[in-house]
XYZ file of C-alpha atoms in Angstrom:
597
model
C 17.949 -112.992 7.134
C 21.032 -110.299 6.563
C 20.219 -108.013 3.514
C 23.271 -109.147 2.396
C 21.718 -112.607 2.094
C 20.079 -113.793 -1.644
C 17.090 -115.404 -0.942
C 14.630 -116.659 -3.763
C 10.883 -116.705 -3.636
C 9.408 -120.204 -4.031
C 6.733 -120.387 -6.243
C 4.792 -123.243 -5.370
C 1.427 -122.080 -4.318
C -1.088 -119.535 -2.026
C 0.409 -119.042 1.638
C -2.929 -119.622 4.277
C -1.126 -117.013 6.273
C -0.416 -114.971 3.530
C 3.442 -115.079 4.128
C 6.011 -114.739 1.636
C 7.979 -118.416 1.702
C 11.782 -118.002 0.570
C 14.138 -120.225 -0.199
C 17.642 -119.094 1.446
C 20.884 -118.891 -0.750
C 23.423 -121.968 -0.708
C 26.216 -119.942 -1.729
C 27.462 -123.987 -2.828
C 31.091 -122.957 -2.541
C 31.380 -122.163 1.179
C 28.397 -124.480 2.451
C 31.058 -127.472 0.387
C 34.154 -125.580 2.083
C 32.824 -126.042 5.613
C 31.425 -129.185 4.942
C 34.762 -130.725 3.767
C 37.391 -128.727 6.933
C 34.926 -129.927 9.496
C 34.161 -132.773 8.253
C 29.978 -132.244 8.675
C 27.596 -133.349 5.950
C 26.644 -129.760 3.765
C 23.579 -130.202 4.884
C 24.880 -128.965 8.442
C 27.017 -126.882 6.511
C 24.160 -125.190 4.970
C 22.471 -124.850 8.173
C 25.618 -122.982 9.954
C 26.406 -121.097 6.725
C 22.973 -119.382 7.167
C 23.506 -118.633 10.418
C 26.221 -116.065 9.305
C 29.111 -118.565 9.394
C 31.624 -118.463 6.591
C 34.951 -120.085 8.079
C 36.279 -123.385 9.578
C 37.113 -121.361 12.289
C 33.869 -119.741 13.039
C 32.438 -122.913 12.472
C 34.254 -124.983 15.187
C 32.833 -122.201 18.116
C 29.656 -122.110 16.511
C 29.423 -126.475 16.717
C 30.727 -126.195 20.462
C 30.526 -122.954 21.773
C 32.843 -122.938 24.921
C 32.560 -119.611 27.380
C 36.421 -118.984 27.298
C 36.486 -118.663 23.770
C 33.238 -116.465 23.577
C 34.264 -114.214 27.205
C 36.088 -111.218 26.853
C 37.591 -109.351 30.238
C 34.551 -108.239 32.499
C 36.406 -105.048 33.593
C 35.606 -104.359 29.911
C 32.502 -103.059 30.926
C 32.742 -98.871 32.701
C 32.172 -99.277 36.337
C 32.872 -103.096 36.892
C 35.800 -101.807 38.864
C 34.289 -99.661 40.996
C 31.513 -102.680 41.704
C 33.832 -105.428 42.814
C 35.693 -102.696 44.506
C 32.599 -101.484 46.580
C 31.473 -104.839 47.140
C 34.681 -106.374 48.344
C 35.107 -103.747 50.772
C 31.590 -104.415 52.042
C 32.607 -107.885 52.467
C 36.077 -106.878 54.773
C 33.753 -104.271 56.003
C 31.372 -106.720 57.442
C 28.418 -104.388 55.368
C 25.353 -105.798 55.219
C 24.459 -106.168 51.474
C 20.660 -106.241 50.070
C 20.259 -107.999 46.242
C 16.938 -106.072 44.582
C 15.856 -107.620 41.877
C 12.678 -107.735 39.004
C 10.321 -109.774 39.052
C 10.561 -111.576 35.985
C 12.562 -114.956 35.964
C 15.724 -112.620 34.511
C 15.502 -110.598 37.571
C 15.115 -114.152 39.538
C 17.976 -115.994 38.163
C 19.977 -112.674 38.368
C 18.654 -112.347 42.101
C 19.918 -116.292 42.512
C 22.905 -116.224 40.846
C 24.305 -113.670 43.561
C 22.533 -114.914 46.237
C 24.448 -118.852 45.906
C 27.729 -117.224 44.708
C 27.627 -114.842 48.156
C 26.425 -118.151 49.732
C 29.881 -119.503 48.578
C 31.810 -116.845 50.032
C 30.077 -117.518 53.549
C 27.979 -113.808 53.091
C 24.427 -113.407 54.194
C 22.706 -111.384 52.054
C 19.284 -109.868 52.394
C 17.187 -110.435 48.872
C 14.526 -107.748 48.039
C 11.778 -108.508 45.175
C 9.125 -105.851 45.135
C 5.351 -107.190 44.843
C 4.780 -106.245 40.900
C 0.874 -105.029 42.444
C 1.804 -103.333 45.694
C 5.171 -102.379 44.902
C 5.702 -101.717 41.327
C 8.894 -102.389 38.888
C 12.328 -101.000 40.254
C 13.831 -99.707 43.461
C 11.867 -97.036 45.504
C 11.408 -95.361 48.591
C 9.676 -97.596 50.257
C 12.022 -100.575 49.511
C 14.712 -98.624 50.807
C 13.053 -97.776 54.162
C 12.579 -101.530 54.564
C 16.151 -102.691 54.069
C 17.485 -99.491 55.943
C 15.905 -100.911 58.783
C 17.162 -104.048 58.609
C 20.768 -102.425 58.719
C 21.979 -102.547 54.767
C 24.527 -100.189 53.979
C 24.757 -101.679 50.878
C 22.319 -102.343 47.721
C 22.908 -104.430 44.767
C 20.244 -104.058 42.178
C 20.208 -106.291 39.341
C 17.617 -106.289 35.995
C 16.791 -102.865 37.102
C 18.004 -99.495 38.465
C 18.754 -97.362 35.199
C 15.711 -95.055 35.147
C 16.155 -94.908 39.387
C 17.335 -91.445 39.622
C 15.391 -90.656 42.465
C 15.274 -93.221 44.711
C 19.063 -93.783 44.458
C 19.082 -89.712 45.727
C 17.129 -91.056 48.205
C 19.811 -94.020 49.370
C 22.709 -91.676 49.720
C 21.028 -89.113 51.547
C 19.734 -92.300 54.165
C 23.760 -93.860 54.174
C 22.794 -96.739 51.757
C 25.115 -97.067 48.349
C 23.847 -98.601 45.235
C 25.310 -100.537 42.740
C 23.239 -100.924 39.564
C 23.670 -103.934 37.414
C 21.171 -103.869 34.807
C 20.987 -104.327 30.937
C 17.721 -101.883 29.721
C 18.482 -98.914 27.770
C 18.595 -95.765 29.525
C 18.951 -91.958 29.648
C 21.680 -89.957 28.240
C 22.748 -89.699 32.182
C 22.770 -92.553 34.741
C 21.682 -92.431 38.175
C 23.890 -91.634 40.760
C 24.995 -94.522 41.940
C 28.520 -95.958 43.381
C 28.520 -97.835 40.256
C 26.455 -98.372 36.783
C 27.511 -101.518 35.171
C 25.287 -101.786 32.096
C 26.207 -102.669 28.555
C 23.707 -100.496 27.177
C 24.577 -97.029 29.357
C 25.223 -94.283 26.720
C 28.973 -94.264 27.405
C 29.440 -98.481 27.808
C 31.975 -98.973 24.505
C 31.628 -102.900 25.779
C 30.897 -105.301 22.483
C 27.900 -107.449 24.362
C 25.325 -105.089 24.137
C 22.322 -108.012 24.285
C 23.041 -109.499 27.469
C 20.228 -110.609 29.899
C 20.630 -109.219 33.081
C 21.561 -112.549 34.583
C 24.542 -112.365 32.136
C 26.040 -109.264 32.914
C 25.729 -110.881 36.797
C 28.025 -113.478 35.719
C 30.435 -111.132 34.506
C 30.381 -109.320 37.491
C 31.333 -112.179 39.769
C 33.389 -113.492 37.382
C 35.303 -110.261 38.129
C 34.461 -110.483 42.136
C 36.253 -113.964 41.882
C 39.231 -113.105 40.462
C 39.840 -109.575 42.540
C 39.396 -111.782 45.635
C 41.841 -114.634 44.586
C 44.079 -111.445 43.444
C 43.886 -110.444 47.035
C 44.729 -113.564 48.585
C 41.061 -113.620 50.424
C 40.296 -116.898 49.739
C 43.365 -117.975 50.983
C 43.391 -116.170 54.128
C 39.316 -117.076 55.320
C 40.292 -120.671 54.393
C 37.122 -120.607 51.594
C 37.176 -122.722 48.719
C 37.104 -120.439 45.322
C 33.177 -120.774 43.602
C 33.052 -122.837 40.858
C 30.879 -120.323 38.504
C 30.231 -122.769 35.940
C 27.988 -124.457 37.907
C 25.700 -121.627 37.665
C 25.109 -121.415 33.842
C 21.796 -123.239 34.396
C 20.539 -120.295 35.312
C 22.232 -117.915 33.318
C 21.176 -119.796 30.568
C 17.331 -120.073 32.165
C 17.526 -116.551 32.315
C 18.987 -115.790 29.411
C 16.469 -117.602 27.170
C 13.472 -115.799 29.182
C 14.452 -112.536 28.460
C 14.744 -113.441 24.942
C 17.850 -112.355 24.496
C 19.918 -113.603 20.789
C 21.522 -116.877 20.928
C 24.440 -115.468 19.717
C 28.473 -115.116 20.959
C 28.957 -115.197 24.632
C 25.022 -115.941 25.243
C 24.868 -118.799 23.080
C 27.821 -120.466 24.737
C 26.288 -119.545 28.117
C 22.773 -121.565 26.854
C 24.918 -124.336 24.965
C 27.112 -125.007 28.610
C 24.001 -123.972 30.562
C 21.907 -127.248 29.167
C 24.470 -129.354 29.847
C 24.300 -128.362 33.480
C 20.507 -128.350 33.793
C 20.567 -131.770 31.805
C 22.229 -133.154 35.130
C 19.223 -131.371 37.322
C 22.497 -130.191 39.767
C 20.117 -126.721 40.915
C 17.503 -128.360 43.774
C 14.983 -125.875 41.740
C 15.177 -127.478 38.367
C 15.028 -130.435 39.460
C 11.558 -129.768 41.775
C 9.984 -127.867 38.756
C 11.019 -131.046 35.973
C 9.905 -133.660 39.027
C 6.298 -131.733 39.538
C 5.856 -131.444 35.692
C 7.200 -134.861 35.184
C 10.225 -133.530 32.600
C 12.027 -136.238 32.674
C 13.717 -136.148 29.201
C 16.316 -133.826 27.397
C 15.567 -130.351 28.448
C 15.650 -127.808 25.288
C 15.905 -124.274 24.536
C 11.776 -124.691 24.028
C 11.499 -125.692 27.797
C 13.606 -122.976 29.370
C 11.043 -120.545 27.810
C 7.305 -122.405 27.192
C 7.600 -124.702 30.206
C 10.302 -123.352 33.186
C 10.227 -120.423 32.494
C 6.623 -119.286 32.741
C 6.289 -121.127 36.101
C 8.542 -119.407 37.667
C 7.528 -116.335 35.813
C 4.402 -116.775 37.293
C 5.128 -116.096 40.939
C 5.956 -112.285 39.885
C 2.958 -112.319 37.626
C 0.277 -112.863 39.749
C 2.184 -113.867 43.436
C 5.039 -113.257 45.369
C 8.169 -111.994 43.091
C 10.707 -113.855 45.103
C 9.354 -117.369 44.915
C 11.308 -117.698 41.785
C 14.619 -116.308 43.227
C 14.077 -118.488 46.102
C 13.232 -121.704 44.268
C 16.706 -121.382 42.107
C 18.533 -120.409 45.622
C 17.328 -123.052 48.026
C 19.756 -126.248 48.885
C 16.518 -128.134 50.516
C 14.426 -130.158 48.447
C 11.974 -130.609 50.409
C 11.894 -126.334 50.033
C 12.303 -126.590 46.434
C 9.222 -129.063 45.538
C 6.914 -126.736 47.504
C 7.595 -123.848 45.704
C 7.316 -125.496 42.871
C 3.772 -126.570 43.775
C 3.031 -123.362 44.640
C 4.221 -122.052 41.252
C 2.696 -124.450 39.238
C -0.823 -123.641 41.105
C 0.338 -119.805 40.141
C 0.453 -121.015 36.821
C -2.479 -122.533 36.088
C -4.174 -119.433 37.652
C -2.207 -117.385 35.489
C -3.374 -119.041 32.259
C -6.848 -118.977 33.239
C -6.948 -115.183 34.106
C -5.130 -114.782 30.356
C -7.667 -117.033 28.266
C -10.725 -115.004 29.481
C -8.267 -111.693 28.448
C -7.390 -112.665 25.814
C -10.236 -113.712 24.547
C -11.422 -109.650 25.084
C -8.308 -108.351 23.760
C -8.500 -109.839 20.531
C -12.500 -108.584 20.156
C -11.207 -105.296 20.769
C -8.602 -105.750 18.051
C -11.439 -107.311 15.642
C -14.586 -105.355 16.408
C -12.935 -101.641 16.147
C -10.442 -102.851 12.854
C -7.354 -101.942 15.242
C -4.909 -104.169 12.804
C -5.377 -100.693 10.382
C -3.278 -99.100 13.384
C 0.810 -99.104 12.756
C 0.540 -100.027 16.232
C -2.381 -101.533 18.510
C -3.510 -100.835 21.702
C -5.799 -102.598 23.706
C -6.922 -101.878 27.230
C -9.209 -103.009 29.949
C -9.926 -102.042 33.694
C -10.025 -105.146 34.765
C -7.064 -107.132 33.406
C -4.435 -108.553 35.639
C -1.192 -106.304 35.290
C 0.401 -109.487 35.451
C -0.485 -110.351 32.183
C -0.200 -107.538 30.203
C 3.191 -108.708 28.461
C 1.651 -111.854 27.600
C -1.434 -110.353 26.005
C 0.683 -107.662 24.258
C 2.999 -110.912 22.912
C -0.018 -112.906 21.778
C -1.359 -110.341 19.757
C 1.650 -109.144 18.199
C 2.734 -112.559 17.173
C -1.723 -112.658 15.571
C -1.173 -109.313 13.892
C 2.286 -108.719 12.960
C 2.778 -105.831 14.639
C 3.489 -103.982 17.853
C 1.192 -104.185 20.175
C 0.737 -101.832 23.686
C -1.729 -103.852 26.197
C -2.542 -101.752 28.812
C -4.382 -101.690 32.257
C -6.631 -98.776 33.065
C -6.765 -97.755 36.782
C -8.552 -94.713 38.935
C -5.706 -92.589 37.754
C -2.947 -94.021 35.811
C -2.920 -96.556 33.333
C 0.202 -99.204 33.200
C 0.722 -100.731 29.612
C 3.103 -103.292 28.583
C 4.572 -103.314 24.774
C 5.881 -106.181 22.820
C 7.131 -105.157 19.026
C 8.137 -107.307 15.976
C 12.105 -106.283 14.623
C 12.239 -103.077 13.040
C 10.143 -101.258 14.908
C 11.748 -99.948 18.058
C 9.228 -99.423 21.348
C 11.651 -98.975 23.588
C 12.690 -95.963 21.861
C 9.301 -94.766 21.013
C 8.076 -95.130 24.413
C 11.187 -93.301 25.547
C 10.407 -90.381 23.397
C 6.817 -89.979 24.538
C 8.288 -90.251 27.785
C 10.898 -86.730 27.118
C 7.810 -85.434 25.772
C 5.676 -85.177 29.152
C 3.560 -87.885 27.886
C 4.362 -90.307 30.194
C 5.118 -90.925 34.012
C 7.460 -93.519 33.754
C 8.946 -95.564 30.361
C 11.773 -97.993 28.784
C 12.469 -101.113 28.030
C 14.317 -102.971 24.971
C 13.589 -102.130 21.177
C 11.411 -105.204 20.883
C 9.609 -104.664 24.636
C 8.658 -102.021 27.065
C 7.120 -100.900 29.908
C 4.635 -97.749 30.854
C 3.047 -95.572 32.981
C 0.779 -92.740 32.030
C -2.465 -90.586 33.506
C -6.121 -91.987 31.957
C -6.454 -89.130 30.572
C -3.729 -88.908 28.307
C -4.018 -92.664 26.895
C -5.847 -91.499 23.193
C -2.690 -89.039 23.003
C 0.135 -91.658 23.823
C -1.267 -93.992 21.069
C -1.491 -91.614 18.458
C 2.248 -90.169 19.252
C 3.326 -93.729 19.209
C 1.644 -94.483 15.604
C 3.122 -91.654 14.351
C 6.570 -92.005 15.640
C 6.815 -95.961 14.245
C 4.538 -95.213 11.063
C 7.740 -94.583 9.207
C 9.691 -97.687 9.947
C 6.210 -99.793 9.344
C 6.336 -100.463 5.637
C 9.600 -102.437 5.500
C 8.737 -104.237 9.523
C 5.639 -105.600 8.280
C 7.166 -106.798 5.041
C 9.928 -108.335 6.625
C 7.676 -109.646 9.276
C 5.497 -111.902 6.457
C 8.765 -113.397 5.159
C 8.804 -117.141 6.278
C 12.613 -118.134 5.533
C 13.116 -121.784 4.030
C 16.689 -122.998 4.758
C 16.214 -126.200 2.945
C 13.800 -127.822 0.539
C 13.374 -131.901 1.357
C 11.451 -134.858 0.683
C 9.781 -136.655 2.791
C 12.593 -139.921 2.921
C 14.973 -136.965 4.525
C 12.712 -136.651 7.814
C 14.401 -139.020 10.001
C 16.281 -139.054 13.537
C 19.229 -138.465 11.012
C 18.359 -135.456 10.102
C 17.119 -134.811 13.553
C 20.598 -135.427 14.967
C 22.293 -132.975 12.528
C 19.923 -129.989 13.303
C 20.618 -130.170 17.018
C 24.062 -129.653 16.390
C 23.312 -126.690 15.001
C 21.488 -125.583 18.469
C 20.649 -124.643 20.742
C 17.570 -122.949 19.229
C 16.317 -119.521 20.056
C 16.421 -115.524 19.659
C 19.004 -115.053 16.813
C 19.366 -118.617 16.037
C 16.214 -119.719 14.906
C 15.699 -123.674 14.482
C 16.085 -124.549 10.796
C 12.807 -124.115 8.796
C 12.183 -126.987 5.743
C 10.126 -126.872 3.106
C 8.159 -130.407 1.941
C 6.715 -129.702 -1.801
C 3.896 -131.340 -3.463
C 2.646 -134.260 -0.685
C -0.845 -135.275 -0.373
C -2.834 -134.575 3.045
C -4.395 -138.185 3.249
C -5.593 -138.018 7.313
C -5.899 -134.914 9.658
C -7.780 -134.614 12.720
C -7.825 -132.545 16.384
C -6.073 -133.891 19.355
C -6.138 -132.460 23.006
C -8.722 -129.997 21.293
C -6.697 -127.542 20.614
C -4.105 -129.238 18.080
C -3.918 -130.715 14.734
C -2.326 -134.076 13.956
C -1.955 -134.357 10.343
C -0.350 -137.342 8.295
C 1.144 -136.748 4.296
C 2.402 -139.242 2.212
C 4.621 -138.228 -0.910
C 1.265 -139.069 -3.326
C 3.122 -141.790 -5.464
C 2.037 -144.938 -3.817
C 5.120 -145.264 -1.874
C 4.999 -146.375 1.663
C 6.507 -143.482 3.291
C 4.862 -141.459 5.557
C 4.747 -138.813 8.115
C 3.388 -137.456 11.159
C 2.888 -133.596 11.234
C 1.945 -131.401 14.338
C 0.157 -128.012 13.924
C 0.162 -127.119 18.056
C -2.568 -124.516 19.254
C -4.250 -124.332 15.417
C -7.850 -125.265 15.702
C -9.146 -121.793 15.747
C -6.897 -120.615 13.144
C -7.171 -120.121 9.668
C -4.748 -122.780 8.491
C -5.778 -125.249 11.329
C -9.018 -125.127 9.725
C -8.126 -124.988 6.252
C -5.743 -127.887 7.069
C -9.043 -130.024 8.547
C -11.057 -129.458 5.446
C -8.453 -130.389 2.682
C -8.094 -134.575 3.362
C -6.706 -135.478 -0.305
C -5.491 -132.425 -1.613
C -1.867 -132.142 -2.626
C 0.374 -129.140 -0.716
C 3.349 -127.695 0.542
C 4.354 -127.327 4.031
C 6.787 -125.781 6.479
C 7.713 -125.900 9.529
C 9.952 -127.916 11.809
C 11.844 -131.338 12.215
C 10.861 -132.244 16.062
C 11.825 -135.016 17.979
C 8.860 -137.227 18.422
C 7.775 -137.419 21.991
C 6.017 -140.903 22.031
C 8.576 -142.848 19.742
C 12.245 -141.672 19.723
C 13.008 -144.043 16.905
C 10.549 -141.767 14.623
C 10.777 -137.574 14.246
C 7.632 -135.292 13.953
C 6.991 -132.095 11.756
C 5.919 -129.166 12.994
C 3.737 -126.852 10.401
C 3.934 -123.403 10.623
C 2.163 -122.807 7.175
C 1.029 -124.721 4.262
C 0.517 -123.108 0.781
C -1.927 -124.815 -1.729
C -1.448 -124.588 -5.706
């Protein structure tokens, strides 16, 4: 919520979470303004309006969010020109061009993107994805000795390459150049490179400063395209110009990943990107829904809880480039066995994180590390693959940032995950110009690490202390639960339901709309799958009306167990209007807290 916003506490009981539920403003004028120019109910109106829209014209991009409209020119960004000039001359040069990439699904979509649009142009190119164990995160010496082997003259990094100072010394002095596309924050210099096209370089004045990797890709061969239709190339190799809206599935897969806000040009890339993946056109998608058995609508919610973290998983705990390779391949037969093979991954990978988890969080309970501004947690024998996960887990527990780190013979490698207001990126960044660290950076709400043993007691301290004065108002703001709408229980329908996904899609900066249902009695609640919560409320006054409610992942909570003991009592809840998987005629909420008078 803006602090321009007026929001109103709702006084209608104890939080179980102990979170501060407020009602957000109407502001009845606009909300009935939008409403009537374009022609939505007000309760769509209301959901928009609180989403920072205030005009019919707003309105109409926000409802259907087309790229042209949200796309500004890519030469906007410093150094696009020199990148499509480089690379085009590689391509009448006959160069041979390497694509290094991360090993997270943004740096695998990012990695894929290029590889089918180079595909189109009739260009082999050799793809690079370091081993996250063997290798580490970003370009190095050894990668380059590898690919200057293999006769590259040319490297295109992408999701990485900002903090590379050394190894891209290294390229020029072997006859390699380097073009960085990348989106992390960097240093007041950038590496030396023939290019550094990154929204977030000290001296980028570009406007789309929260761009996955994967997006500032797209711009990039957005610009490629049009330089080589410019030139007449197309015309003169008899190739058929790329359609690049075919690839917004994977922008948009990568996009959601890297958590970026579902705002401006990224929203529009996520809103045309489902539409693409809806029609399962990428071989890789479709191998992933067909072994998982997604059959249905594909969401914002499966992007990042159910793609996502399968093809995540290959860089987590197996090869990097399985991803990049699954979202590349035009062979089915290709496709489905990487996606085997990453779904195997996967289930390994959640295995190996229950049994650290499970320490992490009696580290956090047995030595009171929630009194910390931020908490660290660390092990010798986690996976490194799993540290971000662990780090997320707990900060989403504890309300607060969180540094999960792996302890080695010598170094220790950390991963940190933060809640807003509290930047890590920066902090770590800091300790980093202080001689605290070996390697650091990241975003302000996640970061990366690399420090001696030795010096692991110091880092945390330095860290507490440099966050401990933006703590006070990030951990208030963190227990706020917004409410965009109080409603009875007759208003949770598949109308409703329709309405909200208009409002979509759902995510980082656009959060799904939150209800409030006031005085209902609990009258059935019991686990399912072991883990989850079905409960069913009524509205108490003999009526016949009733409805299913969904607390996922709750039984070892607080309010999952609060929930099980309190059959009969009247509450409040909030949470979510969710389709309902087993009967589409019927819609489900999902409880995120329930507060008790």
């Amino acid at each position: 919520m803006s602090d321009s916003e007026k929001s109103e506490s709702i006084g209608f009981g104890s939080s179980v979470r102990g979170l501060k539920w407020l009602l957000r403003d109407g502001s009845g004028p606009v909300v009935r303004s939008l409403s009537q120019k374009l022609a939505i109910p007000e309760v769509l109106a209301s959901m928009i309006y609180h989403r920072g829209i205030d005009n019919a014209v707003d309105g109409e991009h926000f409802l259907s969010p087309k790229i042209k409209h949200a796309m500004s020119d890519p030469y906007m960004y410093k150094d696009m020109d020199k990148a499509v000039n480089r690379t085009i001359q590689a391509i009448v040069d006959h160069d041979k061009i390497a694509v290094f990439g991360d090993y997270d699904v943004d740096g695998a979509t990012s990695t894929a993107l290029l590889r089918r649009v180079f595909k189109k142009l009739m260009i082999d190119v050799i793809t690079y994805i370091p081993h996250r164990l063997n290798e580490g995160y970003g370009l190095s010496k050894k990668a380059l000795d590898v690919l200057h082997e293999r006769g590259v003259n040319l490297v295109i990094t992408v999701d990485c390459g900002m903090l590379s100072f050394e190894p891209v010394e290294y390229a020029n002095s072997i006859g390699i150049d380097v073009i960085i596309i990348d989106h992390h924050l960097g240093l007041n210099t950038v590496p030396n490179a023939v290019a550094v096209v990154n929204p977030n370089r000290h001296d980028d004045t570009s406007q789309f400063k929260t761009m996955a990797a994967v997006g500032v890709v797209f711009m990039f061969v957005v610009a490629l395209r049009s330089k080589l239709k410019a030139d007449g190339w197309f015309k003169e190799h008899n190739i058929e110009e790329p359609d690049l809206i075919q690839y917004l599935d994977i922008v948009a897969l990568g996009t959601v990943c890297d958590v970026m806000p579902l705002q401006g040009l990224n929203r529009a890339f996520v809103f045309q990107g489902l539409k693409m993946i809806s029609k399962r056109q990428n071989i890789g998608i479709r191998a992933v829904s067909n072994v998982i058995n997604l059959s249905h609508k594909v969401h914002v919610y499966h992007l990042g809880y159910v793609i996502g973290p399968r093809i995540n998983a290959g860089g987590r705990i197996g090869e990097g480039i399985l991803g990049s390779d699954l979202l590349s391949t035009d062979s089915y037969d290709e496709a489905y066995s990487i996606a085997l093979q990453l779904e195997k991954l996967n289930e390994e990978r959640k295995a190996i994180e229950s049994i650290a988890l499970e320490e992490a969080m009696r580290q956090v309970e047995d030595k009171r590390l929630y009194d910390n501004t931020v908490i660290l947690v660390h092990s010798e024998y986690w996976h490194a693959g799993i540290l971000g996960i662990l780090a997320s887990k707990l900060k989403e527990k504890y309300l607060r940032p969180v540094m999960a780190v792996l302890v080695m013979e010598e170094i220790a490698k950390g991963s940190a995950r933060s809640i807003a207001g509290m930047n890590v990126s920066k902090a770590v960044e800091r300790a980093k110009a202080n001689g605290l660290l070996l390697e650091g950076g990241g975003h302000a709400m996640a970061a990366g690490f690399t420090l001696n043993r030795t010096r692991l007691e110091e880092f945390h301290e330095y860290i507490n202390l440099y966050l401990a004065n933006d703590k006070e108002t990030a951990l208030a703001n963190a227990t706020i639960l917004d409410i965009d709408e109080i409603i009875s229980l007759g208003a949770l329908n598949t109308e409703l339901l329709t309405l909200i996904e208009r409002a979509g899609p759902f995510g980082q900066g656009n959060p799904v709309p939150r209800f409030a249902i006031c005085d209902i009695v609990l009258t059935y609640c019991t686990i399912v799958g072991g883990k989850h919560i079905l409960c069913v409320v009524s509205d108490g006054l003999g009526h016949s009306k009733s409805v299913k409610c969904m607390f996922f992942n709750g039984v070892q909570t607080k309010l999952g167990q609060t929930l099980l003991k309190s059959t009969g009592q009247k509450l409040s809840l909030a949470g979510t209007v969710q389709p309902n998987t087993f009967d589409d005629t019927q819609v489900s909420f999902v409880i995120e807290d329930a507060a008790f008078k």
